[in-house]
GROMACS .gro file of C-alpha atoms in nm:
model
  213
    1UNK     CA    1   4.611  -5.781  -1.382
    2UNK     CA    2   4.899  -5.925  -1.283
    3UNK     CA    3   4.659  -6.032  -1.025
    4UNK     CA    4   4.456  -6.255  -1.237
    5UNK     CA    5   4.763  -6.405  -1.443
    6UNK     CA    6   4.880  -6.510  -1.118
    7UNK     CA    7   4.545  -6.692  -1.003
    8UNK     CA    8   4.529  -6.779  -1.386
    9UNK     CA    9   4.845  -7.024  -1.407
   10UNK     CA   10   4.867  -7.052  -1.043
   11UNK     CA   11   5.149  -6.839  -0.947
   12UNK     CA   12   5.230  -6.617  -0.689
   13UNK     CA   13   5.164  -6.311  -0.672
   14UNK     CA   14   5.380  -6.018  -0.557
   15UNK     CA   15   5.261  -5.635  -0.527
   16UNK     CA   16   5.599  -5.432  -0.491
   17UNK     CA   17   5.399  -5.116  -0.489
   18UNK     CA   18   5.228  -5.228  -0.187
   19UNK     CA   19   5.600  -5.272  -0.019
   20UNK     CA   20   5.675  -4.892  -0.023
   21UNK     CA   21   5.353  -4.810   0.007
   22UNK     CA   22   5.372  -5.034   0.366
   23UNK     CA   23   5.685  -4.829   0.493
   24UNK     CA   24   5.574  -4.456   0.376
   25UNK     CA   25   5.253  -4.578   0.568
   26UNK     CA   26   5.533  -4.679   0.859
   27UNK     CA   27   5.692  -4.311   0.824
   28UNK     CA   28   5.411  -4.183   0.854
   29UNK     CA   29   5.312  -4.346   1.141
   30UNK     CA   30   5.611  -4.301   1.358
   31UNK     CA   31   5.597  -3.921   1.245
   32UNK     CA   32   5.944  -3.931   1.017
   33UNK     CA   33   5.883  -3.664   0.836
   34UNK     CA   34   5.940  -3.293   0.756
   35UNK     CA   35   5.650  -3.191   0.530
   36UNK     CA   36   5.716  -3.392   0.250
   37UNK     CA   37   6.065  -3.465   0.301
   38UNK     CA   38   6.123  -3.791   0.489
   39UNK     CA   39   6.385  -3.852   0.797
   40UNK     CA   40   6.602  -4.089   0.644
   41UNK     CA   41   6.821  -4.101   0.953
   42UNK     CA   42   6.510  -4.258   1.144
   43UNK     CA   43   6.326  -4.453   0.919
   44UNK     CA   44   6.699  -4.593   0.836
   45UNK     CA   45   6.735  -4.689   1.164
   46UNK     CA   46   6.413  -4.912   1.223
   47UNK     CA   47   6.420  -5.051   0.850
   48UNK     CA   48   6.487  -5.399   0.928
   49UNK     CA   49   6.267  -5.417   1.226
   50UNK     CA   50   5.999  -5.333   0.952
   51UNK     CA   51   5.801  -5.645   0.830
   52UNK     CA   52   5.592  -5.650   0.508
   53UNK     CA   53   5.404  -5.961   0.393
   54UNK     CA   54   5.138  -6.083   0.195
   55UNK     CA   55   4.877  -6.364   0.279
   56UNK     CA   56   4.596  -6.464   0.046
   57UNK     CA   57   4.258  -6.374   0.186
   58UNK     CA   58   4.064  -6.718   0.171
   59UNK     CA   59   3.744  -6.556   0.132
   60UNK     CA   60   3.834  -6.347  -0.195
   61UNK     CA   61   4.123  -6.543  -0.295
   62UNK     CA   62   4.324  -6.186  -0.322
   63UNK     CA   63   4.649  -6.134  -0.174
   64UNK     CA   64   4.629  -5.873   0.090
   65UNK     CA   65   4.977  -5.672   0.217
   66UNK     CA   66   5.040  -5.680   0.564
   67UNK     CA   67   5.278  -5.470   0.811
   68UNK     CA   68   5.376  -5.583   1.102
   69UNK     CA   69   5.105  -5.886   1.133
   70UNK     CA   70   4.856  -5.620   1.040
   71UNK     CA   71   4.670  -5.624   0.759
   72UNK     CA   72   4.720  -5.272   0.603
   73UNK     CA   73   4.555  -5.314   0.244
   74UNK     CA   74   4.309  -5.073   0.243
   75UNK     CA   75   4.503  -4.837   0.426
   76UNK     CA   76   4.777  -4.809   0.170
   77UNK     CA   77   4.585  -4.739  -0.076
   78UNK     CA   78   4.488  -4.455   0.060
   79UNK     CA   79   4.579  -4.092  -0.117
   80UNK     CA   80   4.780  -3.942   0.205
   81UNK     CA   81   5.010  -4.301   0.121
   82UNK     CA   82   4.992  -4.260  -0.244
   83UNK     CA   83   5.140  -3.842  -0.203
   84UNK     CA   84   5.432  -3.957  -0.010
   85UNK     CA   85   5.524  -4.287  -0.158
   86UNK     CA   86   5.717  -4.157  -0.400
   87UNK     CA   87   5.945  -3.985  -0.170
   88UNK     CA   88   5.985  -4.286   0.033
   89UNK     CA   89   6.085  -4.506  -0.280
   90UNK     CA   90   6.336  -4.298  -0.402
   91UNK     CA   91   6.573  -4.332  -0.027
   92UNK     CA   92   6.839  -4.607  -0.167
   93UNK     CA   93   6.847  -4.746   0.155
   94UNK     CA   94   6.458  -4.845   0.104
   95UNK     CA   95   6.514  -4.977  -0.264
   96UNK     CA   96   6.773  -5.154  -0.158
   97UNK     CA   97   6.610  -5.333   0.112
   98UNK     CA   98   6.259  -5.375  -0.053
   99UNK     CA   99   6.479  -5.513  -0.338
  100UNK     CA  100   6.612  -5.778  -0.161
  101UNK     CA  101   6.297  -5.902  -0.002
  102UNK     CA  102   6.160  -5.935  -0.350
  103UNK     CA  103   6.464  -6.131  -0.492
  104UNK     CA  104   6.442  -6.363  -0.197
  105UNK     CA  105   6.070  -6.378  -0.312
  106UNK     CA  106   6.135  -6.459  -0.636
  107UNK     CA  107   6.394  -6.724  -0.594
  108UNK     CA  108   6.200  -7.010  -0.724
  109UNK     CA  109   6.049  -6.868  -0.990
  110UNK     CA  110   5.683  -6.975  -1.025
  111UNK     CA  111   5.592  -6.568  -0.962
  112UNK     CA  112   5.397  -6.274  -1.087
  113UNK     CA  113   5.567  -5.942  -0.960
  114UNK     CA  114   5.462  -5.596  -1.072
  115UNK     CA  115   5.649  -5.299  -0.946
  116UNK     CA  116   5.822  -4.964  -1.121
  117UNK     CA  117   6.176  -5.125  -1.161
  118UNK     CA  118   6.095  -5.510  -1.195
  119UNK     CA  119   6.211  -5.591  -1.528
  120UNK     CA  120   6.553  -5.365  -1.473
  121UNK     CA  121   6.633  -5.419  -1.135
  122UNK     CA  122   6.501  -5.699  -0.946
  123UNK     CA  123   6.485  -5.910  -1.171
  124UNK     CA  124   6.635  -5.825  -1.537
  125UNK     CA  125   6.629  -6.196  -1.622
  126UNK     CA  126   6.281  -6.264  -1.593
  127UNK     CA  127   6.122  -6.502  -1.852
  128UNK     CA  128   5.851  -6.228  -1.946
  129UNK     CA  129   5.866  -5.887  -1.916
  130UNK     CA  130   5.516  -5.648  -1.968
  131UNK     CA  131   5.607  -5.269  -1.964
  132UNK     CA  132   5.213  -5.140  -1.969
  133UNK     CA  133   5.131  -4.753  -1.967
  134UNK     CA  134   4.769  -4.621  -2.067
  135UNK     CA  135   4.679  -4.252  -1.999
  136UNK     CA  136   4.698  -4.045  -1.733
  137UNK     CA  137   4.324  -3.983  -1.720
  138UNK     CA  138   4.234  -4.312  -1.754
  139UNK     CA  139   4.464  -4.463  -1.495
  140UNK     CA  140   4.332  -4.138  -1.321
  141UNK     CA  141   3.961  -4.268  -1.332
  142UNK     CA  142   4.059  -4.634  -1.262
  143UNK     CA  143   4.231  -4.619  -0.997
  144UNK     CA  144   3.927  -4.415  -0.881
  145UNK     CA  145   3.681  -4.663  -0.953
  146UNK     CA  146   3.908  -4.874  -0.737
  147UNK     CA  147   3.923  -4.703  -0.444
  148UNK     CA  148   3.526  -4.601  -0.436
  149UNK     CA  149   3.435  -4.995  -0.469
  150UNK     CA  150   3.647  -5.029  -0.165
  151UNK     CA  151   3.472  -4.690   0.046
  152UNK     CA  152   3.798  -4.444  -0.006
  153UNK     CA  153   3.710  -4.112  -0.035
  154UNK     CA  154   3.911  -3.939  -0.358
  155UNK     CA  155   3.837  -3.690  -0.577
  156UNK     CA  156   3.957  -3.753  -0.954
  157UNK     CA  157   4.157  -3.442  -0.997
  158UNK     CA  158   4.362  -3.584  -0.690
  159UNK     CA  159   4.445  -3.882  -0.854
  160UNK     CA  160   4.538  -3.749  -1.140
  161UNK     CA  161   4.776  -3.480  -1.026
  162UNK     CA  162   4.885  -3.785  -0.785
  163UNK     CA  163   4.979  -3.989  -1.122
  164UNK     CA  164   5.128  -3.713  -1.260
  165UNK     CA  165   5.366  -3.607  -1.002
  166UNK     CA  166   5.443  -3.984  -0.916
  167UNK     CA  167   5.513  -4.055  -1.327
  168UNK     CA  168   5.788  -3.755  -1.274
  169UNK     CA  169   5.982  -3.860  -0.944
  170UNK     CA  170   5.986  -4.185  -1.040
  171UNK     CA  171   6.128  -4.147  -1.380
  172UNK     CA  172   6.388  -3.859  -1.271
  173UNK     CA  173   6.476  -4.056  -0.936
  174UNK     CA  174   6.886  -4.126  -0.924
  175UNK     CA  175   6.844  -4.506  -0.762
  176UNK     CA  176   6.620  -4.780  -1.025
  177UNK     CA  177   6.417  -4.494  -1.229
  178UNK     CA  178   6.149  -4.560  -1.359
  179UNK     CA  179   6.170  -4.681  -1.779
  180UNK     CA  180   6.153  -5.013  -1.980
  181UNK     CA  181   6.373  -5.259  -1.989
  182UNK     CA  182   6.517  -5.260  -2.348
  183UNK     CA  183   6.345  -5.620  -2.408
  184UNK     CA  184   6.000  -5.558  -2.233
  185UNK     CA  185   5.709  -5.573  -2.460
  186UNK     CA  186   5.459  -5.282  -2.456
  187UNK     CA  187   5.139  -5.287  -2.344
  188UNK     CA  188   4.923  -4.945  -2.411
  189UNK     CA  189   4.632  -5.040  -2.249
  190UNK     CA  190   4.438  -4.705  -2.272
  191UNK     CA  191   4.179  -4.846  -2.517
  192UNK     CA  192   4.122  -5.260  -2.353
  193UNK     CA  193   3.884  -5.405  -2.174
  194UNK     CA  194   3.994  -5.630  -1.837
  195UNK     CA  195   3.901  -5.935  -2.023
  196UNK     CA  196   4.064  -5.762  -2.362
  197UNK     CA  197   4.411  -5.754  -2.179
  198UNK     CA  198   4.398  -6.091  -1.964
  199UNK     CA  199   4.363  -6.299  -2.290
  200UNK     CA  200   4.662  -6.080  -2.393
  201UNK     CA  201   4.858  -6.162  -2.124
  202UNK     CA  202   4.754  -6.470  -2.103
  203UNK     CA  203   4.925  -6.540  -2.520
  204UNK     CA  204   5.246  -6.413  -2.392
  205UNK     CA  205   5.261  -6.659  -2.076
  206UNK     CA  206   5.224  -6.896  -2.372
  207UNK     CA  207   5.405  -6.802  -2.621
  208UNK     CA  208   5.745  -6.811  -2.349
  209UNK     CA  209   5.659  -7.114  -2.152
  210UNK     CA  210   5.610  -7.323  -2.561
  211UNK     CA  211   5.914  -7.171  -2.627
  212UNK     CA  212   6.067  -7.275  -2.306
  213UNK     CA  213   6.003  -7.618  -2.370
   0.00000   0.00000   0.00000
């Protein structure tokens, strides 16, 4: 939805969740986990050298995630990464580092950014904030369809459990917890089609632009 809006209005698009997933992938590859718990000491030492970037695929027009120059867009969407990302995202030094990068990306405006703390922490003064929600079951079905289309194996039950666990962990972490910004507009898209939500979102954007003018 955010990607479609960015393409429609000619803005850059940043998926901040992909940044946390890329750091999680880095930690998994380097063995920075003790069971479910990340080794914060080793990861903090490595953090300054981890480079996460976004490049538009010219053949699809879709922004893809790169970790230290490697395209990891498919790998970071796998369930192994999804099962560990909340524990990485809860580390204060990870959030400090990535929030700084995100603010630099948006310093010139003209950007659509999605993530769980964008309207509350990263850009509390953003001109338009949308808090998107849907039932866990609908979100799980959509994620399963997305993974299936990419050829990534997953089960509905596994995805549903992951969504519920991540929501709980992210809402209850000490640093930048998941919550709606006071001035955000709530969009419950449980029963909306992709076209319906894109039309609605473009209307919100146009309203803000017209108010600005």
